Amino acid sequence: MKTKDFDYELPEELIAQTPIEHRDASRLLCLDKVTGDFSHHHFYELPDFLSPGDCLILNNSRVLPARLLGNRLPGGGACEVLLLIDRGEKTWECIVRPGKHLRVGAKMSFGNGELMAEVTEVLEGGNRMVRFSYDGIFLEVLDRLGKMPLPPYIKEELQDRERYQTVYSKVNGSAAAPTAGLHFTPELLEKIQKMGVNIGYVTLHVGLGTFRPVKEEDITDHDMHSEYCVIPQETADLINETKTKGGRVICVGTTSCRTIESWAREDGFMEASAGWTDIFIYPGYKFKVMDALVTNFHLPQSTLIMLVSALAGREHVLRAYEEAVRERYRFFSFGDAMFIS
């Protein structure tokens, strides 16, 4: 299967640059994964497509303000560090700029010296291991000095950092938001629960690999990035109970999907789990647990559009995307949503 098979034409002006005023006022394209039929709605209508006994699986990871702007020492030249993975002992795996000036031993200062850093290792692929020094609690320092690491296709400054967080975000660790969840409000979640739909939480810390394009001609040659995820016992129990009683397991976002599909047994039974996953889901994959998916619109030729194509079929998905372009939907992180059922 070729990467170019997952391409589509997207006018640049349809890439959403800012979140809309009300989270659940975004548009919702509902796609039948079997027939390919679709219809147009708004996200606040999602409960109309849910049934008592279904369960929603949400990713409660919270985005770190992981983008640090500072100066190189000595000399004062500008630098940028993007935190990716906490490796312990005050050391993070990072992307740094300018790379040619940030070799092993290079020192940096952020916030007039409130946070200091030194490059300790250059990794294969160009990432750096960076050791930080500071007083107090690192996450509090980061909250003061860091900026949200918005995707590269968003050019406008985010006015309210919480709009790049889901309302149920809880566990710090992501370098990008699980964006399908951005459409939910506390009121909408309460309404869904009151109608008898159960809600379970998993954690997958989203890495920037989610935006990495597939460069290989054949998709099976793509080297999938790894991300850390957790399935609590209560969520595993909820999924098993839902399946036993004939309800649907509906994932909110590709990150929730990848989490549960990574750790489900072949017979679909879920157990509490934690670890790194590099699962790559593309057409031909047989889903073990997930029945339906709430998701945003994804980049052309990305692993994410391949995942949704595995669920609904490439032809159905691309036809729905063409319809969304015709109807002027908003695309990507701050854009509109799909419900594939």
PDB file of C-alpha atoms in Angstrom, residues 90 113-116 132-138 140-141 144:
ATOM      1  CA  LYS A  90      16.520  16.320  35.610  1.00  0.00           C
ATOM      2  CA  GLY A 113      18.746  32.380  34.609  1.00  0.00           C
ATOM      3  CA  GLU A 114      15.772  30.959  36.488  1.00  0.00           C
ATOM      4  CA  LEU A 115      16.256  27.780  34.449  1.00  0.00           C
ATOM      5  CA  MET A 116      19.667  26.637  33.194  1.00  0.00           C
ATOM      6  CA  PHE A 132      18.346  21.191  33.611  1.00  0.00           C
ATOM      7  CA  SER A 133      19.168  22.989  36.845  1.00  0.00           C
ATOM      8  CA  TYR A 134      16.701  25.124  38.795  1.00  0.00           C
ATOM      9  CA  ASP A 135      15.331  25.890  42.233  1.00  0.00           C
ATOM     10  CA  GLY A 136      11.978  24.505  43.284  1.00  0.00           C
ATOM     11  CA  ILE A 137       9.644  22.246  41.304  1.00  0.00           C
ATOM     12  CA  PHE A 138      10.379  21.788  37.604  1.00  0.00           C
ATOM     13  CA  GLU A 140       6.125  25.057  38.270  1.00  0.00           C
ATOM     14  CA  VAL A 141       9.183  26.608  36.629  1.00  0.00           C
ATOM     15  CA  ARG A 144       6.043  30.136  34.258  1.00  0.00           C
TER      16      ARG A 144
END
